mmCIF file of C-alpha atoms and ligand atoms in Angstrom:
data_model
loop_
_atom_site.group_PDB
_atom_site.id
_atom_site.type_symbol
_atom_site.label_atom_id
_atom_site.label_comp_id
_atom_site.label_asym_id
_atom_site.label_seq_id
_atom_site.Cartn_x
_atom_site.Cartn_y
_atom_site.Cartn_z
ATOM 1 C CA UNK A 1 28.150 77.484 153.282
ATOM 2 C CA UNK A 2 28.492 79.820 155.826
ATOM 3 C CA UNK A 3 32.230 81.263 155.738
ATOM 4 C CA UNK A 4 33.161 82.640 152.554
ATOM 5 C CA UNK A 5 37.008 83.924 151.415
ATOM 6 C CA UNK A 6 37.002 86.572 148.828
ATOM 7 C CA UNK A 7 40.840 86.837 146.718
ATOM 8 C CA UNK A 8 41.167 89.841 144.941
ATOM 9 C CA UNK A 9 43.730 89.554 142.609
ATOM 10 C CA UNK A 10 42.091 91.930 139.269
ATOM 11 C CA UNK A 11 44.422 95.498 139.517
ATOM 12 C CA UNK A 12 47.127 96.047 136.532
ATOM 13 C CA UNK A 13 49.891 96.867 139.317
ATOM 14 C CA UNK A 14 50.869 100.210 137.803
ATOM 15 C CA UNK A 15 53.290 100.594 140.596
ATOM 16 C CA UNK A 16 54.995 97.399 139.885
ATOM 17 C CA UNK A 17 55.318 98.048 136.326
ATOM 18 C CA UNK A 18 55.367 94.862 134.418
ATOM 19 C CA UNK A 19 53.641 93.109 131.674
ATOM 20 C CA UNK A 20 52.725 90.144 134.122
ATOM 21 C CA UNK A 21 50.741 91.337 137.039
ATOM 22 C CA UNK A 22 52.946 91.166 140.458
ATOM 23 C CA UNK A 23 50.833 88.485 142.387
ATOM 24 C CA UNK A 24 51.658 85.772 139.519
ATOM 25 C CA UNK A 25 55.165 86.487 139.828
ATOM 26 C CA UNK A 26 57.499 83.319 141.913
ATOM 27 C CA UNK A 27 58.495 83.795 145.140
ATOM 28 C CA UNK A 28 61.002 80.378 145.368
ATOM 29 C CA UNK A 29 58.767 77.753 143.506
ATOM 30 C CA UNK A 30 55.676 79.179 143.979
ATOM 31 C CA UNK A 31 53.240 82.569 142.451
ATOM 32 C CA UNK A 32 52.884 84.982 145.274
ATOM 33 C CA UNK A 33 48.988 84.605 144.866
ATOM 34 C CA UNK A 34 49.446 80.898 145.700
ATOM 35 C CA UNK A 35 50.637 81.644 149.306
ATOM 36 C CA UNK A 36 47.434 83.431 150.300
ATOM 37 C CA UNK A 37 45.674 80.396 148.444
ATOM 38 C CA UNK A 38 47.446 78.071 149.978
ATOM 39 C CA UNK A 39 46.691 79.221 153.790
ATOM 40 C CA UNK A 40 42.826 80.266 152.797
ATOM 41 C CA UNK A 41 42.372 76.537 151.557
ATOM 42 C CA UNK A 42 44.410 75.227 154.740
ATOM 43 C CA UNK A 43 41.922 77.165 156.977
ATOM 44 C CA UNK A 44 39.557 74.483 158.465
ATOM 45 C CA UNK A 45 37.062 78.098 158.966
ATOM 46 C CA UNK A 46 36.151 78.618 154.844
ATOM 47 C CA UNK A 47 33.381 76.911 153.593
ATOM 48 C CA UNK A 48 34.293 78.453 149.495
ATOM 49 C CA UNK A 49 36.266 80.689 147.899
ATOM 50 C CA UNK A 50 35.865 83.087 145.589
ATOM 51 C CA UNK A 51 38.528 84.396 143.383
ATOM 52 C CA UNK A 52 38.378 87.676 142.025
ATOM 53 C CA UNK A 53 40.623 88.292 139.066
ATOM 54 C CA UNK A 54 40.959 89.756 135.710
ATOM 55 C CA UNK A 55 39.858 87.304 133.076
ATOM 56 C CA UNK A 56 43.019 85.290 131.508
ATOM 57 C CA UNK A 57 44.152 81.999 131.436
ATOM 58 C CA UNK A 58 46.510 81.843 134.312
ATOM 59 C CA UNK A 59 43.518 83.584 136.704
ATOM 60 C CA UNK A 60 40.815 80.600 135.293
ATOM 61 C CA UNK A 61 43.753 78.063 135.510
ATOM 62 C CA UNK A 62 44.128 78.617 139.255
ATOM 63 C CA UNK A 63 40.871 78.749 140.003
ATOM 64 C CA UNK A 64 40.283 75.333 138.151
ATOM 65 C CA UNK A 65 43.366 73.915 140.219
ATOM 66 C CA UNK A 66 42.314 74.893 143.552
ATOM 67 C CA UNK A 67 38.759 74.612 143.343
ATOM 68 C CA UNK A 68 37.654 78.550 143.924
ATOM 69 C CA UNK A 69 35.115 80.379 142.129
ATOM 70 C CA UNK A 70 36.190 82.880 138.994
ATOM 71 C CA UNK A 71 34.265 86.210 139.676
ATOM 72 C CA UNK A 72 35.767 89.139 136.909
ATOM 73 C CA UNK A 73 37.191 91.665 138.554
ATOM 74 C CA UNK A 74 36.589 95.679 138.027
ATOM 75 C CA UNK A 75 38.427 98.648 137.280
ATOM 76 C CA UNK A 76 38.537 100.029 140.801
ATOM 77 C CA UNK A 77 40.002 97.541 144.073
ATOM 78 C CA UNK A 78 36.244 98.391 145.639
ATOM 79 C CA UNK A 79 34.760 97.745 142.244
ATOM 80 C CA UNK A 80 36.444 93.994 142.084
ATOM 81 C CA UNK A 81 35.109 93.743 146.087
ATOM 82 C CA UNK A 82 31.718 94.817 145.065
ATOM 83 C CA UNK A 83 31.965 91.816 142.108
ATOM 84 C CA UNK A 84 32.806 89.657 144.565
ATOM 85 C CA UNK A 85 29.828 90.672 147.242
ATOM 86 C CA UNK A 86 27.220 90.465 144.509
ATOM 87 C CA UNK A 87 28.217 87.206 143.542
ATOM 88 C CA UNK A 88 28.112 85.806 147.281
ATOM 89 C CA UNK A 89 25.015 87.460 147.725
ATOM 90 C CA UNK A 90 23.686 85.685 144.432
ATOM 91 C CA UNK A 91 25.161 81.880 145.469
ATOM 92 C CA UNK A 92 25.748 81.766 149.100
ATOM 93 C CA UNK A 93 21.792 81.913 150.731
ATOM 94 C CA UNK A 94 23.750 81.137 154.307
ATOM 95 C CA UNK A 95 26.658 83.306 154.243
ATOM 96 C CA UNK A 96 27.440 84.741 158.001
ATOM 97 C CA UNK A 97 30.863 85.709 157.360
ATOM 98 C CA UNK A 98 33.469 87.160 154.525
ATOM 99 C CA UNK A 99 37.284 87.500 154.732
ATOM 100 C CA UNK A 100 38.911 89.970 151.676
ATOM 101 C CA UNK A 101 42.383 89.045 151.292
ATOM 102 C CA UNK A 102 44.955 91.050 148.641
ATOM 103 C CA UNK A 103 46.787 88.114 146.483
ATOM 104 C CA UNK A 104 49.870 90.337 146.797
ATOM 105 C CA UNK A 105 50.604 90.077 150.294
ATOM 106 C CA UNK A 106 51.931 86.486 150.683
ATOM 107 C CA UNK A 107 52.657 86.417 154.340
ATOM 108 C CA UNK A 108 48.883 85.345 155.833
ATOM 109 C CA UNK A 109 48.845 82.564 157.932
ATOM 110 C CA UNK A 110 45.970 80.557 158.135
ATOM 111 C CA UNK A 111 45.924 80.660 162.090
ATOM 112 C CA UNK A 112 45.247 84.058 161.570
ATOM 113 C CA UNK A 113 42.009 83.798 159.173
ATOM 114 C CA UNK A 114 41.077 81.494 162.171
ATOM 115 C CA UNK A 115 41.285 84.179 165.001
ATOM 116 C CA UNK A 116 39.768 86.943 162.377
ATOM 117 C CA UNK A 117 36.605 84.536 161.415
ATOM 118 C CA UNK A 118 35.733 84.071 165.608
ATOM 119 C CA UNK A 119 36.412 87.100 166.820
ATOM 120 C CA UNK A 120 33.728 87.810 164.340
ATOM 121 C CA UNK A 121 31.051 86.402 166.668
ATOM 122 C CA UNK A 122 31.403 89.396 168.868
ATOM 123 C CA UNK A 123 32.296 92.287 166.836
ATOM 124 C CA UNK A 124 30.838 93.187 162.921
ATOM 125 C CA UNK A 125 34.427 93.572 161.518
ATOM 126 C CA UNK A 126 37.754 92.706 162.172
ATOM 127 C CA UNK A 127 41.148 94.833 160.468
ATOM 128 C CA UNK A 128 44.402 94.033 160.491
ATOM 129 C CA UNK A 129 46.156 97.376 162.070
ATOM 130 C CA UNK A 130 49.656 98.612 161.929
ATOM 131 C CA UNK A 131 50.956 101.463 164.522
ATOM 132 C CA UNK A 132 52.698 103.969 162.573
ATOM 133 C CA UNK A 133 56.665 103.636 163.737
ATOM 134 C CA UNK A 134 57.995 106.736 161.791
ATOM 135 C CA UNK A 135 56.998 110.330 162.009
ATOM 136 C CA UNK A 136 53.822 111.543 160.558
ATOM 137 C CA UNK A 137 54.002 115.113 158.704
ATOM 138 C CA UNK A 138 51.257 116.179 156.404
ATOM 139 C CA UNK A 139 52.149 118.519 153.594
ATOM 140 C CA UNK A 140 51.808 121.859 155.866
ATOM 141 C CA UNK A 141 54.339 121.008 157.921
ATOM 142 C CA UNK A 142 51.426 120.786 161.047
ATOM 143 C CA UNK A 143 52.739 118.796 164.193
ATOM 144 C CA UNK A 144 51.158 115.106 164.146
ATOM 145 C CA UNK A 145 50.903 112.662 166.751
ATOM 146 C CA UNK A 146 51.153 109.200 165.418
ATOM 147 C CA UNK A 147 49.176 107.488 168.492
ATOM 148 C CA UNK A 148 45.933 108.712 166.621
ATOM 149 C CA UNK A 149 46.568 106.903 163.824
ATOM 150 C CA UNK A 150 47.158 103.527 162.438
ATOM 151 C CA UNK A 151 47.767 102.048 159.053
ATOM 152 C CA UNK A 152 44.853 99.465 157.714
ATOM 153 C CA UNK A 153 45.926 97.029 155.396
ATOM 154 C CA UNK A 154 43.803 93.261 154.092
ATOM 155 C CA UNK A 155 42.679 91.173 155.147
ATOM 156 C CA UNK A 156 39.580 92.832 156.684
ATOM 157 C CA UNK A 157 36.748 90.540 157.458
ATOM 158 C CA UNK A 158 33.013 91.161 158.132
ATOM 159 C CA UNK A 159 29.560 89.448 159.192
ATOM 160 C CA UNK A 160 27.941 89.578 155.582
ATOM 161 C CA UNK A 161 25.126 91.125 155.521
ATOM 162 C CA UNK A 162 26.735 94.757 157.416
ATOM 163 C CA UNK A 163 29.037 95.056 155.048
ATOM 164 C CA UNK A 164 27.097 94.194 152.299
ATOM 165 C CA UNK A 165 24.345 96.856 153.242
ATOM 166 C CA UNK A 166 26.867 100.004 153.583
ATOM 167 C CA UNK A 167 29.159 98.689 150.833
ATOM 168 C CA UNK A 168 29.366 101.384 147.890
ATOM 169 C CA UNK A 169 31.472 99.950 144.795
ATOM 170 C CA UNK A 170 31.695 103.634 143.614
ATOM 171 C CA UNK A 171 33.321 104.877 147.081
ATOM 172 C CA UNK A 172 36.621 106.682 146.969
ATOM 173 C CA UNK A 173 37.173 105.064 150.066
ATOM 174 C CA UNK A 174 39.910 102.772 149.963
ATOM 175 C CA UNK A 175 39.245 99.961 153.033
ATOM 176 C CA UNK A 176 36.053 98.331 153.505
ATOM 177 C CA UNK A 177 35.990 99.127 157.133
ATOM 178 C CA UNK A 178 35.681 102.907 156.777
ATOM 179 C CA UNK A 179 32.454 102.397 154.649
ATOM 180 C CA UNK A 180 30.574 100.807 157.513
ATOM 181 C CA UNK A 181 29.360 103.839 160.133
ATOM 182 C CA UNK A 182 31.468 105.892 162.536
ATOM 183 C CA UNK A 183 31.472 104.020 165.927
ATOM 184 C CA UNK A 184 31.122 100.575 163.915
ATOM 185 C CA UNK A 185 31.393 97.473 166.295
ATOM 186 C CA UNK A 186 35.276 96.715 164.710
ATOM 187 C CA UNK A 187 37.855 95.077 166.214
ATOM 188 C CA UNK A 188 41.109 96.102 165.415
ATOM 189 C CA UNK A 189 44.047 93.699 165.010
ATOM 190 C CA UNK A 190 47.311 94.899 165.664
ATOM 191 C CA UNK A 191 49.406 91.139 166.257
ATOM 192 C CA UNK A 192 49.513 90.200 162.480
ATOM 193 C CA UNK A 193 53.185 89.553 162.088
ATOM 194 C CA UNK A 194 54.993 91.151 158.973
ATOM 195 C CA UNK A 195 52.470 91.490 156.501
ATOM 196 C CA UNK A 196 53.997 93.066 153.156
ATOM 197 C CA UNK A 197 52.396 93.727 150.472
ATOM 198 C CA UNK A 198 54.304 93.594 146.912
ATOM 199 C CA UNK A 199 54.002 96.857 145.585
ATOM 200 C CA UNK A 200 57.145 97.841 144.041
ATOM 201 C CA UNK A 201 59.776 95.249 142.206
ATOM 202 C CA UNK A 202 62.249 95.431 144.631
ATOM 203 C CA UNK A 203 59.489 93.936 146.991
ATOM 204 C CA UNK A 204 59.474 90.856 145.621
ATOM 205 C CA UNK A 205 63.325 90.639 146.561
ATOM 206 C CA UNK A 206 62.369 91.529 149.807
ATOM 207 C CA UNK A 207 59.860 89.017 150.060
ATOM 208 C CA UNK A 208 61.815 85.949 148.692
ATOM 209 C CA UNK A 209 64.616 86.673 151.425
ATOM 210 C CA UNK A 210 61.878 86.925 154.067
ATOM 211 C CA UNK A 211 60.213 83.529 152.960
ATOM 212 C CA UNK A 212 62.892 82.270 153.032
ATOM 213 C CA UNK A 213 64.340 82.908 156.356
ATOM 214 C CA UNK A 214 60.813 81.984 157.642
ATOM 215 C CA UNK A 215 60.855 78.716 155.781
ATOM 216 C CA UNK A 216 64.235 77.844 157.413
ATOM 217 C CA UNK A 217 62.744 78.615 160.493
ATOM 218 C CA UNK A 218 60.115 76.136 160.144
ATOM 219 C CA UNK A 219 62.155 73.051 159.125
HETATM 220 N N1 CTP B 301 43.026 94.724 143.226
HETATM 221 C C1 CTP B 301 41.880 94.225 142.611
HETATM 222 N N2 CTP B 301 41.218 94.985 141.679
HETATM 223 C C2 CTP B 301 41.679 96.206 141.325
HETATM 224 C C3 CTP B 301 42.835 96.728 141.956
HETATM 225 C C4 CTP B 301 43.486 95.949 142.909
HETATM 226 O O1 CTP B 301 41.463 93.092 142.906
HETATM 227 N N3 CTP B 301 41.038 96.895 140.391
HETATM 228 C C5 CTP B 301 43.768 93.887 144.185
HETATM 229 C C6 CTP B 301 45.176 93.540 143.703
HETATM 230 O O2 CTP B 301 45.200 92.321 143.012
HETATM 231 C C7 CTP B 301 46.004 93.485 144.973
HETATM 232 C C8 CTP B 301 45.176 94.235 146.012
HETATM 233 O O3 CTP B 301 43.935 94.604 145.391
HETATM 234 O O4 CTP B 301 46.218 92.160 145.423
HETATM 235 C C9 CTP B 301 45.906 95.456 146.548
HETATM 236 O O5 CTP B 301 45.983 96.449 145.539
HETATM 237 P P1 CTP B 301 47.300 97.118 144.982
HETATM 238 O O6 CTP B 301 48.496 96.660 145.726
HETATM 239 O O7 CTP B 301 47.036 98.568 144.862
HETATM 240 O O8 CTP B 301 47.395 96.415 143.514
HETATM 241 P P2 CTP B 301 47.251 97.142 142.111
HETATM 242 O O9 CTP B 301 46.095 98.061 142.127
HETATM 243 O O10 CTP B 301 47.250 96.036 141.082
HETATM 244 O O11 CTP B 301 48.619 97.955 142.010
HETATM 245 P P3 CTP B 301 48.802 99.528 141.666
HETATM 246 O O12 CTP B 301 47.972 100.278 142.681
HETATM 247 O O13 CTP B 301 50.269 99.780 141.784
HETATM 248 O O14 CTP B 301 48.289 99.714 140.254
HETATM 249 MG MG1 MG B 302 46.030 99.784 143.471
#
């Protein structure tokens, strides 16, 4: 097995604020998680995948249902994507490639895990990018240009064993990408089409209009 999908879905969502974590939460008929699960297992590029979760029923019921493997998840997001690299490292002697998805950002395609796993024959990692549209101020009130920055969100995907050399599970850094060096061989993705994450409640409203628009769109 050569292309491996890691899930994370561990993380309390704090933000979100309820007693049942937000990616197990329904948009229409189906958990939020189950969207990204659904397009990772469509994509005819991953060999396995590995499901990174806290440990209760609905996490192990999912993971029996759709054939991924249960990895426990940590208290930190790069603590559950260190869990996850150990255990490929342990049970995938082949791996060449890794793509980390969040379960709460439903809107992955799986055309798009397709263009993301070749690309990575050329370049060590590939991010999903997002040019910043609004002003950028920082908390002295110093004059920003926006064109030297962009927002990196999941999923971020990477030739194994680079990002499993640099990887630090105890890094305050909060994407993968900016553990590897400065000048890294990365390709940055700009064309991924609305990719929300659910982070607050009223996201999930968001979202079901959204999926649903986009589901009309497809009949
Ligand atoms: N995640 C994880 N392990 C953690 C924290 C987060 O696997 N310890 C995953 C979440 O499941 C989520 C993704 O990382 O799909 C993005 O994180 P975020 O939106 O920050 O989720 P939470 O950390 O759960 O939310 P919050 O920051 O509001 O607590
Ligand atoms: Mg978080």
């Amino acid at each position: 097995m050569k292309n491996i999908a890691i899930i994370l879905s561990a993380g309390s969502g704090q933000r979100f604020n309820d007693n049942l974590p937000k990616q197990y939460h329904k948009i229409n008929d189906r958990m939020v998680v189950e969207y990204v699960i659904d397009e990772v297992k469509k994509s005819k590029l991953i060999d396995d995948v590995v499901f990174v979760a806290s440990n209760f029923y609905l996490a192990i019921f999912l993971c029996e249902q759709y054939g991924m493997r249960f990895v426990e998840g940590g208290k930190t997001r790069s603590i559950s994507i260190a869990n996850g690299l150990d255990y490929i490292k342990e049970h995938y002697p082949n791996v060449e490639k890794i793509i980390v998805f969040d379960s709460a950002r439903p809107f992955v395609k799986s055309y798009l895990i397709s263009e993301y796993m070749d690309l990575l024959d050329e370049y060590d990692g590939v991010i999903t990018t997002c040019a910043i549209t609004d002003s950028l101020g920082d908390y002295e009130n110093n004059n920003i240009n926006r064109d030297n920055y962009y927002l990196i969100q999941a999923p971020e995907a990477f030739k194994f064993r680079v990002i499993y050399e640099y990887f630090d599970r105890n890094s305050s850094i909060t994407s993968m990408v900016q553990q590897l060096p400065v000048g890294s061989n990365i390709y940055q993705f700009f064309d991924f089409p609305n990719n929300m994450k659910i982070t607050y409640h009223d996201d999930l409203e968001i979202a079901r209009v959204l999926m649903s628009s986009k589901e009309d769109d497809e009949e």
